[in-house]
Short mmCIF file of C-alpha atoms in Angstrom, two decimals:
data_model
loop_
_atom_site.label_atom_id
_atom_site.label_comp_id
_atom_site.label_asym_id
_atom_site.label_seq_id
_atom_site.Cartn_x
_atom_site.Cartn_y
_atom_site.Cartn_z
CA UNK E 1 17.95 213.02 103.96
CA UNK E 2 16.07 216.13 102.68
CA UNK E 3 12.50 215.74 101.62
CA UNK E 4 12.29 216.08 97.47
CA UNK E 5 8.95 217.84 97.76
CA UNK E 6 10.26 220.09 100.35
CA UNK E 7 13.40 220.88 98.06
CA UNK E 8 11.10 221.56 95.19
CA UNK E 9 9.01 224.01 96.91
CA UNK E 10 12.01 225.94 98.24
CA UNK E 11 13.67 226.00 95.00
CA UNK E 12 10.44 227.28 93.49
CA UNK E 13 10.23 230.14 96.15
CA UNK E 14 13.91 230.85 95.81
CA UNK E 15 13.43 231.43 91.97
CA UNK E 16 10.21 233.16 92.22
CA UNK E 17 11.58 235.79 95.05
CA UNK E 18 14.81 236.23 92.92
CA UNK E 19 17.02 235.07 95.84
CA UNK E 20 18.30 232.23 93.53
CA UNK E 21 18.66 232.39 89.76
CA UNK E 22 20.98 229.63 89.05
CA UNK E 23 21.93 225.87 90.25
CA UNK E 24 24.78 227.30 92.00
CA UNK E 25 22.67 229.84 94.04
CA UNK E 26 20.32 226.75 95.03
CA UNK E 27 23.35 224.62 96.30
CA UNK E 28 24.57 227.63 98.27
CA UNK E 29 21.07 228.70 99.71
CA UNK E 30 19.85 225.17 100.41
CA UNK E 31 22.88 223.48 101.68
CA UNK E 32 22.75 220.54 99.83
CA UNK E 33 24.82 218.63 97.34
CA UNK E 34 25.10 219.94 93.76
CA UNK E 35 23.77 216.45 92.43
CA UNK E 36 20.54 216.87 94.59
CA UNK E 37 19.95 220.44 93.17
CA UNK E 38 20.75 219.15 89.65
CA UNK E 39 18.05 216.31 90.19
CA UNK E 40 15.34 219.00 91.35
CA UNK E 41 15.99 221.25 88.66
CA UNK E 42 15.99 218.43 86.00
CA UNK E 43 12.55 217.48 87.26
CA UNK E 44 11.24 221.05 87.35
CA UNK E 45 12.41 221.43 83.63
CA UNK E 46 10.60 218.33 82.68
CA UNK E 47 7.43 219.49 84.52
CA UNK E 48 7.48 222.79 82.39
CA UNK E 49 7.76 224.61 85.73
CA UNK E 50 10.94 226.42 84.88
CA UNK E 51 13.23 227.00 82.03
CA UNK E 52 16.92 228.04 81.28
CA UNK E 53 17.25 231.34 79.85
CA UNK E 54 20.84 232.71 78.86
CA UNK E 55 23.65 232.64 81.27
CA UNK E 56 25.13 234.60 84.08
CA UNK E 57 28.46 236.11 85.18
CA UNK E 58 31.06 233.83 85.74
CA UNK E 59 32.58 233.63 89.24
CA UNK E 60 35.78 231.71 88.18
CA UNK E 61 34.36 228.75 86.56
CA UNK E 62 32.01 227.99 83.56
CA UNK E 63 29.04 230.61 83.27
CA UNK E 64 26.04 229.55 85.20
CA UNK E 65 22.68 228.98 83.23
CA UNK E 66 19.94 231.25 84.43
CA UNK E 67 16.67 229.58 85.83
CA UNK E 68 13.36 231.42 85.40
CA UNK E 69 9.73 230.48 86.48
CA UNK E 70 7.28 229.72 83.69
CA UNK E 71 3.97 231.73 84.53
CA UNK E 72 1.63 229.44 82.86
CA UNK E 73 -1.91 230.87 81.86
CA UNK E 74 -4.29 231.49 84.84
CA UNK E 75 -4.17 233.06 88.33
CA UNK E 76 -4.54 231.93 91.89
CA UNK E 77 -7.27 233.81 93.69
CA UNK E 78 -6.40 234.71 97.43
CA UNK E 79 -7.92 236.03 100.32
CA UNK E 80 -7.04 236.87 103.95
CA UNK E 81 -10.19 237.50 106.31
CA UNK E 82 -10.17 239.86 109.51
CA UNK E 83 -12.54 240.92 111.87
CA UNK E 84 -14.04 243.77 109.80
CA UNK E 85 -12.21 243.50 106.28
CA UNK E 86 -10.83 241.09 103.74
CA UNK E 87 -7.73 241.54 101.63
CA UNK E 88 -8.59 240.07 98.20
CA UNK E 89 -5.79 239.42 95.57
CA UNK E 90 -4.63 237.76 92.49
CA UNK E 91 -1.37 235.82 92.30
CA UNK E 92 0.55 234.20 89.22
CA UNK E 93 1.41 230.53 89.42
CA UNK E 94 4.93 231.71 90.27
CA UNK E 95 3.56 233.34 93.48
CA UNK E 96 3.91 236.93 92.27
CA UNK E 97 1.41 239.15 93.56
CA UNK E 98 -0.67 240.80 90.62
CA UNK E 99 -3.56 242.77 92.29
CA UNK E 100 -4.88 243.43 95.69
CA UNK E 101 -8.33 245.07 96.90
CA UNK E 102 -9.76 245.55 100.41
CA UNK E 103 -13.53 245.22 101.12
CA UNK E 104 -15.50 245.59 104.42
CA UNK E 105 -16.85 242.30 106.13
CA UNK E 106 -18.27 241.22 109.35
CA UNK E 107 -16.77 238.07 110.21
CA UNK E 108 -19.56 237.35 112.80
CA UNK E 109 -21.96 237.31 109.96
CA UNK E 110 -20.87 233.49 109.47
CA UNK E 111 -19.07 231.53 106.53
CA UNK E 112 -22.04 231.65 104.12
CA UNK E 113 -22.48 235.03 104.02
CA UNK E 114 -18.69 235.90 103.83
CA UNK E 115 -18.02 233.34 101.51
CA UNK E 116 -20.43 235.01 99.16
CA UNK E 117 -18.91 238.15 99.51
CA UNK E 118 -15.57 237.20 98.92
CA UNK E 119 -16.53 235.10 95.73
CA UNK E 120 -18.07 238.62 94.53
CA UNK E 121 -14.83 240.10 95.26
CA UNK E 122 -12.97 237.53 93.47
CA UNK E 123 -15.26 237.78 90.22
CA UNK E 124 -14.80 241.60 90.54
CA UNK E 125 -11.01 241.78 90.59
CA UNK E 126 -10.54 238.91 88.04
CA UNK E 127 -13.09 240.83 85.67
CA UNK E 128 -10.78 244.13 86.14
CA UNK E 129 -7.24 242.76 86.46
CA UNK E 130 -7.18 239.51 84.81
CA UNK E 131 -9.86 239.14 82.06
CA UNK E 132 -9.92 235.83 80.27
CA UNK E 133 -7.55 234.22 82.74
CA UNK E 134 -8.69 230.94 84.44
CA UNK E 135 -8.97 230.23 87.90
CA UNK E 136 -6.36 227.74 88.89
CA UNK E 137 -6.87 227.49 92.63
CA UNK E 138 -8.11 229.42 95.67
CA UNK E 139 -6.35 230.27 98.99
CA UNK E 140 -7.99 231.38 101.99
CA UNK E 141 -6.40 232.77 105.39
CA UNK E 142 -8.64 232.98 108.40
CA UNK E 143 -8.15 234.52 111.87
CA UNK E 144 -8.58 231.27 113.78
CA UNK E 145 -7.15 227.95 114.45
CA UNK E 146 -7.26 225.91 111.21
CA UNK E 147 -6.79 222.01 110.97
CA UNK E 148 -4.20 222.14 107.91
CA UNK E 149 -4.21 220.94 105.30
CA UNK E 150 -7.98 219.85 105.67
CA UNK E 151 -9.04 223.31 106.14
CA UNK E 152 -11.62 223.13 109.04
CA UNK E 153 -11.91 225.60 112.16
CA UNK E 154 -11.25 224.45 115.43
CA UNK E 155 -12.69 226.58 118.11
CA UNK E 156 -11.99 230.04 116.93
CA UNK E 157 -12.65 232.45 119.80
CA UNK E 158 -13.76 235.45 117.95
CA UNK E 159 -15.77 233.78 114.96
CA UNK E 160 -19.00 233.06 115.99
CA UNK E 161 -20.63 230.41 113.58
CA UNK E 162 -17.49 229.26 112.48
CA UNK E 163 -16.29 226.55 114.85
CA UNK E 164 -15.89 223.15 113.01
CA UNK E 165 -16.96 224.49 109.64
CA UNK E 166 -15.24 222.96 106.73
CA UNK E 167 -14.29 226.07 104.83
CA UNK E 168 -12.08 224.11 102.28
CA UNK E 169 -14.74 221.93 101.02
CA UNK E 170 -17.13 225.02 100.76
CA UNK E 171 -14.71 226.73 98.61
CA UNK E 172 -13.82 224.05 96.55
CA UNK E 173 -17.49 223.32 95.87
CA UNK E 174 -18.08 227.12 94.82
CA UNK E 175 -15.19 227.39 92.65
CA UNK E 176 -14.36 223.62 91.40
CA UNK E 177 -10.82 224.07 91.75
CA UNK E 178 -7.98 223.15 94.14
CA UNK E 179 -8.23 225.16 97.61
CA UNK E 180 -5.99 225.56 100.41
CA UNK E 181 -7.11 227.15 103.93
CA UNK E 182 -4.79 228.27 106.57
CA UNK E 183 -4.48 230.48 109.66
CA UNK E 184 -3.92 233.94 108.84
CA UNK E 185 -0.55 234.35 110.84
CA UNK E 186 0.86 231.01 109.40
CA UNK E 187 0.18 232.32 105.81
CA UNK E 188 1.48 235.57 106.90
CA UNK E 189 4.56 234.02 108.24
CA UNK E 190 5.01 232.15 104.94
CA UNK E 191 4.77 235.53 102.86
CA UNK E 192 7.42 237.26 105.21
CA UNK E 193 9.95 234.26 104.99
CA UNK E 194 9.66 234.65 101.14
CA UNK E 195 10.42 238.25 101.02
CA UNK E 196 13.39 238.02 103.43
CA UNK E 197 16.77 236.82 102.44
CA UNK E 198 18.02 234.18 104.74
CA UNK E 199 16.02 235.04 107.97
CA UNK E 200 16.96 231.76 109.55
CA UNK E 201 14.84 230.27 112.19
CA UNK E 202 11.98 233.09 112.35
CA UNK E 203 9.29 233.74 114.99
CA UNK E 204 6.67 235.63 113.22
CA UNK E 205 3.91 237.40 115.33
CA UNK E 206 0.73 238.89 113.67
CA UNK E 207 -0.46 241.75 115.97
CA UNK E 208 -3.97 243.32 114.87
CA UNK E 209 -7.30 243.04 116.41
CA UNK E 210 -5.98 239.63 117.80
CA UNK E 211 -2.70 238.32 117.95
CA UNK E 212 -1.24 234.97 116.22
CA UNK E 213 2.17 233.34 115.94
CA UNK E 214 4.25 231.05 113.75
CA UNK E 215 7.56 229.41 113.86
CA UNK E 216 9.51 229.11 110.79
CA UNK E 217 12.30 226.58 110.95
CA UNK E 218 14.44 225.25 108.31
CA UNK E 219 12.04 227.25 105.78
CA UNK E 220 9.11 225.24 107.06
CA UNK E 221 6.36 226.26 109.16
CA UNK E 222 6.04 224.53 112.49
CA UNK E 223 2.45 223.31 112.89
CA UNK E 224 2.41 220.92 115.75
CA UNK E 225 0.62 217.51 116.44
CA UNK E 226 -2.95 218.94 115.13
CA UNK E 227 -1.42 222.03 113.07
CA UNK E 228 -2.69 224.35 115.93
CA UNK E 229 0.63 225.74 117.09
CA UNK E 230 1.32 229.58 117.52
CA UNK E 231 -1.42 230.47 119.64
CA UNK E 232 0.58 232.97 121.40
CA UNK E 233 -2.73 235.12 122.10
CA UNK E 234 -3.82 232.98 124.78
CA UNK E 235 -0.42 233.12 126.60
CA UNK E 236 -1.02 234.25 130.24
CA UNK E 237 1.10 237.45 130.96
CA UNK E 238 1.89 239.32 134.16
CA UNK E 239 0.22 242.80 134.54
CA UNK E 240 -2.83 241.59 132.63
CA UNK E 241 -5.38 242.85 135.44
CA UNK E 242 -6.87 239.37 134.94
CA UNK E 243 -9.16 240.65 132.55
CA UNK E 244 -11.48 237.93 130.94
CA UNK E 245 -10.55 236.62 127.37
CA UNK E 246 -12.66 235.75 124.78
CA UNK E 247 -11.62 232.03 125.18
CA UNK E 248 -13.13 232.08 128.79
CA UNK E 249 -9.83 232.38 130.49
CA UNK E 250 -8.35 235.24 132.14
CA UNK E 251 -4.97 237.08 131.74
CA UNK E 252 -4.27 236.20 128.24
CA UNK E 253 -1.90 238.27 126.03
CA UNK E 254 -4.89 239.19 123.74
CA UNK E 255 -6.58 241.07 126.64
CA UNK E 256 -3.67 243.60 126.95
CA UNK E 257 -1.64 243.63 123.81
CA UNK E 258 -3.96 243.40 120.80
CA UNK E 259 -6.10 245.82 118.84
CA UNK E 260 -9.08 244.68 120.57
CA UNK E 261 -7.71 245.39 123.98
CA UNK E 262 -6.46 248.88 122.57
CA UNK E 263 -9.88 249.83 121.58
CA UNK E 264 -11.42 248.66 124.73
CA UNK E 265 -9.04 250.35 126.98
CA UNK E 266 -9.31 253.67 125.05
CA UNK E 267 -12.96 253.51 125.01
CA UNK E 268 -13.05 253.10 128.86
CA UNK E 269 -11.23 256.34 128.93
CA UNK E 270 -13.82 258.12 126.93
CA UNK E 271 -11.91 258.45 123.51
CA UNK E 272 -13.74 257.85 120.45
CA UNK E 273 -12.38 254.62 118.73
CA UNK E 274 -14.21 251.75 117.35
CA UNK E 275 -11.49 249.85 115.54
CA UNK E 276 -7.64 249.08 115.61
CA UNK E 277 -7.59 251.43 112.72
CA UNK E 278 -8.72 254.12 114.92
CA UNK E 279 -6.30 253.34 117.42
CA UNK E 280 -3.50 253.55 114.72
CA UNK E 281 -4.60 256.89 113.61
CA UNK E 282 -4.88 258.26 117.00
CA UNK E 283 -1.32 257.03 117.84
CA UNK E 284 -0.07 258.65 114.51
CA UNK E 285 -1.46 261.71 115.66
CA UNK E 286 0.39 261.49 118.92
CA UNK E 287 -2.50 261.28 121.36
CA UNK E 288 -0.38 261.45 124.80
CA UNK E 289 -2.88 259.07 126.29
CA UNK E 290 -3.03 256.51 123.15
CA UNK E 291 0.70 256.52 122.89
CA UNK E 292 1.04 255.65 126.39
CA UNK E 293 -1.35 252.75 126.17
CA UNK E 294 0.23 251.25 122.89
CA UNK E 295 3.66 251.40 124.43
CA UNK E 296 2.41 249.41 127.31
CA UNK E 297 0.75 246.89 125.00
CA UNK E 298 3.90 246.55 122.97
CA UNK E 299 5.98 245.96 126.12
CA UNK E 300 3.47 243.28 127.07
CA UNK E 301 4.01 241.61 123.78
CA UNK E 302 7.53 241.51 124.36
CA UNK E 303 7.29 240.02 127.69
CA UNK E 304 5.23 236.96 126.09
CA UNK E 305 7.54 236.57 123.04
CA UNK E 306 10.74 236.57 125.69
CA UNK E 307 9.85 233.11 126.96
CA UNK E 308 9.59 231.89 123.04
CA UNK E 309 12.99 233.54 122.39
CA UNK E 310 14.75 231.91 125.41
CA UNK E 311 13.12 228.42 124.71
CA UNK E 312 13.50 228.45 120.81
CA UNK E 313 16.75 230.72 120.36
CA UNK E 314 15.42 232.01 116.73
CA UNK E 315 17.66 234.13 114.47
CA UNK E 316 14.81 236.43 113.81
CA UNK E 317 11.71 237.87 115.38
CA UNK E 318 9.28 239.70 113.10
CA UNK E 319 6.08 241.64 114.14
CA UNK E 320 3.63 241.90 111.37
CA UNK E 321 -0.29 242.56 111.36
CA UNK E 322 -1.57 246.12 111.56
CA UNK E 323 -0.21 247.13 114.72
CA UNK E 324 3.36 246.70 113.22
CA UNK E 325 2.89 249.97 111.47
CA UNK E 326 3.31 251.83 114.76
CA UNK E 327 6.99 252.41 115.72
CA UNK E 328 6.40 253.01 119.45
CA UNK E 329 4.63 249.39 119.69
CA UNK E 330 7.57 247.40 117.96
CA UNK E 331 10.37 249.43 119.84
CA UNK E 332 8.44 248.50 123.10
CA UNK E 333 8.50 245.21 122.41
CA UNK E 334 11.94 245.07 121.09
CA UNK E 335 13.07 246.65 124.28
CA UNK E 336 11.26 244.27 126.46
CA UNK E 337 12.95 241.40 124.50
CA UNK E 338 16.45 242.80 125.12
CA UNK E 339 15.48 243.34 128.88
CA UNK E 340 13.94 239.77 129.33
CA UNK E 341 16.02 237.58 127.09
CA UNK E 342 19.37 236.04 127.92
CA UNK E 343 22.00 238.29 126.37
CA UNK E 344 23.72 235.46 124.61
CA UNK E 345 20.47 234.85 122.74
CA UNK E 346 19.70 238.50 121.80
CA UNK E 347 23.40 239.24 120.85
CA UNK E 348 22.61 238.30 116.99
CA UNK E 349 18.71 238.35 117.10
CA UNK E 350 17.20 240.56 114.67
CA UNK E 351 14.12 241.96 115.68
CA UNK E 352 11.99 244.00 113.16
CA UNK E 353 8.73 245.01 111.93
CA UNK E 354 7.35 243.22 109.03
CA UNK E 355 8.85 243.93 105.38
CA UNK E 356 5.82 242.25 103.66
CA UNK E 357 3.42 244.50 105.33
CA UNK E 358 -0.22 243.96 104.85
CA UNK E 359 0.26 241.68 101.93
CA UNK E 360 2.12 239.05 103.91
CA UNK E 361 -0.84 236.65 103.98
CA UNK E 362 -1.76 236.99 100.34
CA UNK E 363 2.10 236.37 99.31
CA UNK E 364 2.24 233.38 101.55
CA UNK E 365 -1.07 232.06 100.25
CA UNK E 366 0.31 232.07 96.59
CA UNK E 367 3.24 229.91 97.67
CA UNK E 368 1.02 227.54 100.08
CA UNK E 369 -1.52 226.87 96.89
CA UNK E 370 1.46 226.26 94.35
CA UNK E 371 3.05 223.86 96.88
CA UNK E 372 0.12 221.82 97.75
CA UNK E 373 -2.12 221.96 94.54
CA UNK E 374 0.89 221.37 91.78
#
């Protein structure tokens, strides 16, 4: 039997994204009985979360009543932290992204300083884009393993001073509202799933300074026993050169396929690069040495993902994060997946770059906040 809370969130997400506008749409997409959808819709109407607004076109029977989410007053503040920057935004209660800005940070400065900076950014963007709107909840995505839904960091390799930190309680004390803290790749996977039409079972990979991953199956994030699933960055890969990883091991995917790895490799060759953005710029300028290394990094990502595809048989693989903007990186990963995976598994497999782009985690946080703080 379907979980009512899960069906409620799926229905809200479908209505928010426009993929469904009626009970009939929900029945078709969710693949549940009409009576089950009627129960979910009735409760959403009673809760004031949606309203019926006019009728749609008939497909042979009675014209369907149009369902629409109600945007109550107030906003969600959402932020995704990276190694050197943060994306900060505002979402409506329906999950619609209202405004986004980016600000420079240094994740190594520690949680207290970073949260001070993010708090200032929240205040700035609310004053500019939503004056007078009350803050309803806060969502935060962090570039490390998060014990969800408790919001505590567990052994993040690239975040000195963060291990064991109770980020959720800190943010709740600061803002005095409900707070959700999640891993950045998982939040981005939720956002990506939301903007796509029926992606089926989806493996999402966030390839930026580091590499994170997530499986979305049946519309739900697979989190694992402690909520720490998706740590593809420390999968051992061949041709890694046995470089030492930030986790203390050797030969991890992070050491050869991440933005940090490319920065290191290019600097070793005497090129002036200091960040993943520099790598992207040099690739877009068609620097031959850079393009060659980026292509090899994409191939090694494909090697790591091929094992997941053979094991999980997903309907789609989506590559997000900043490196997904580079066609050569995505194409190399895609080519290696076709080369390494069983033909029966790639025959109908969709392998694409992200549609949600850099806002994927913010969109995902909007939906996670609504689901877990309602």
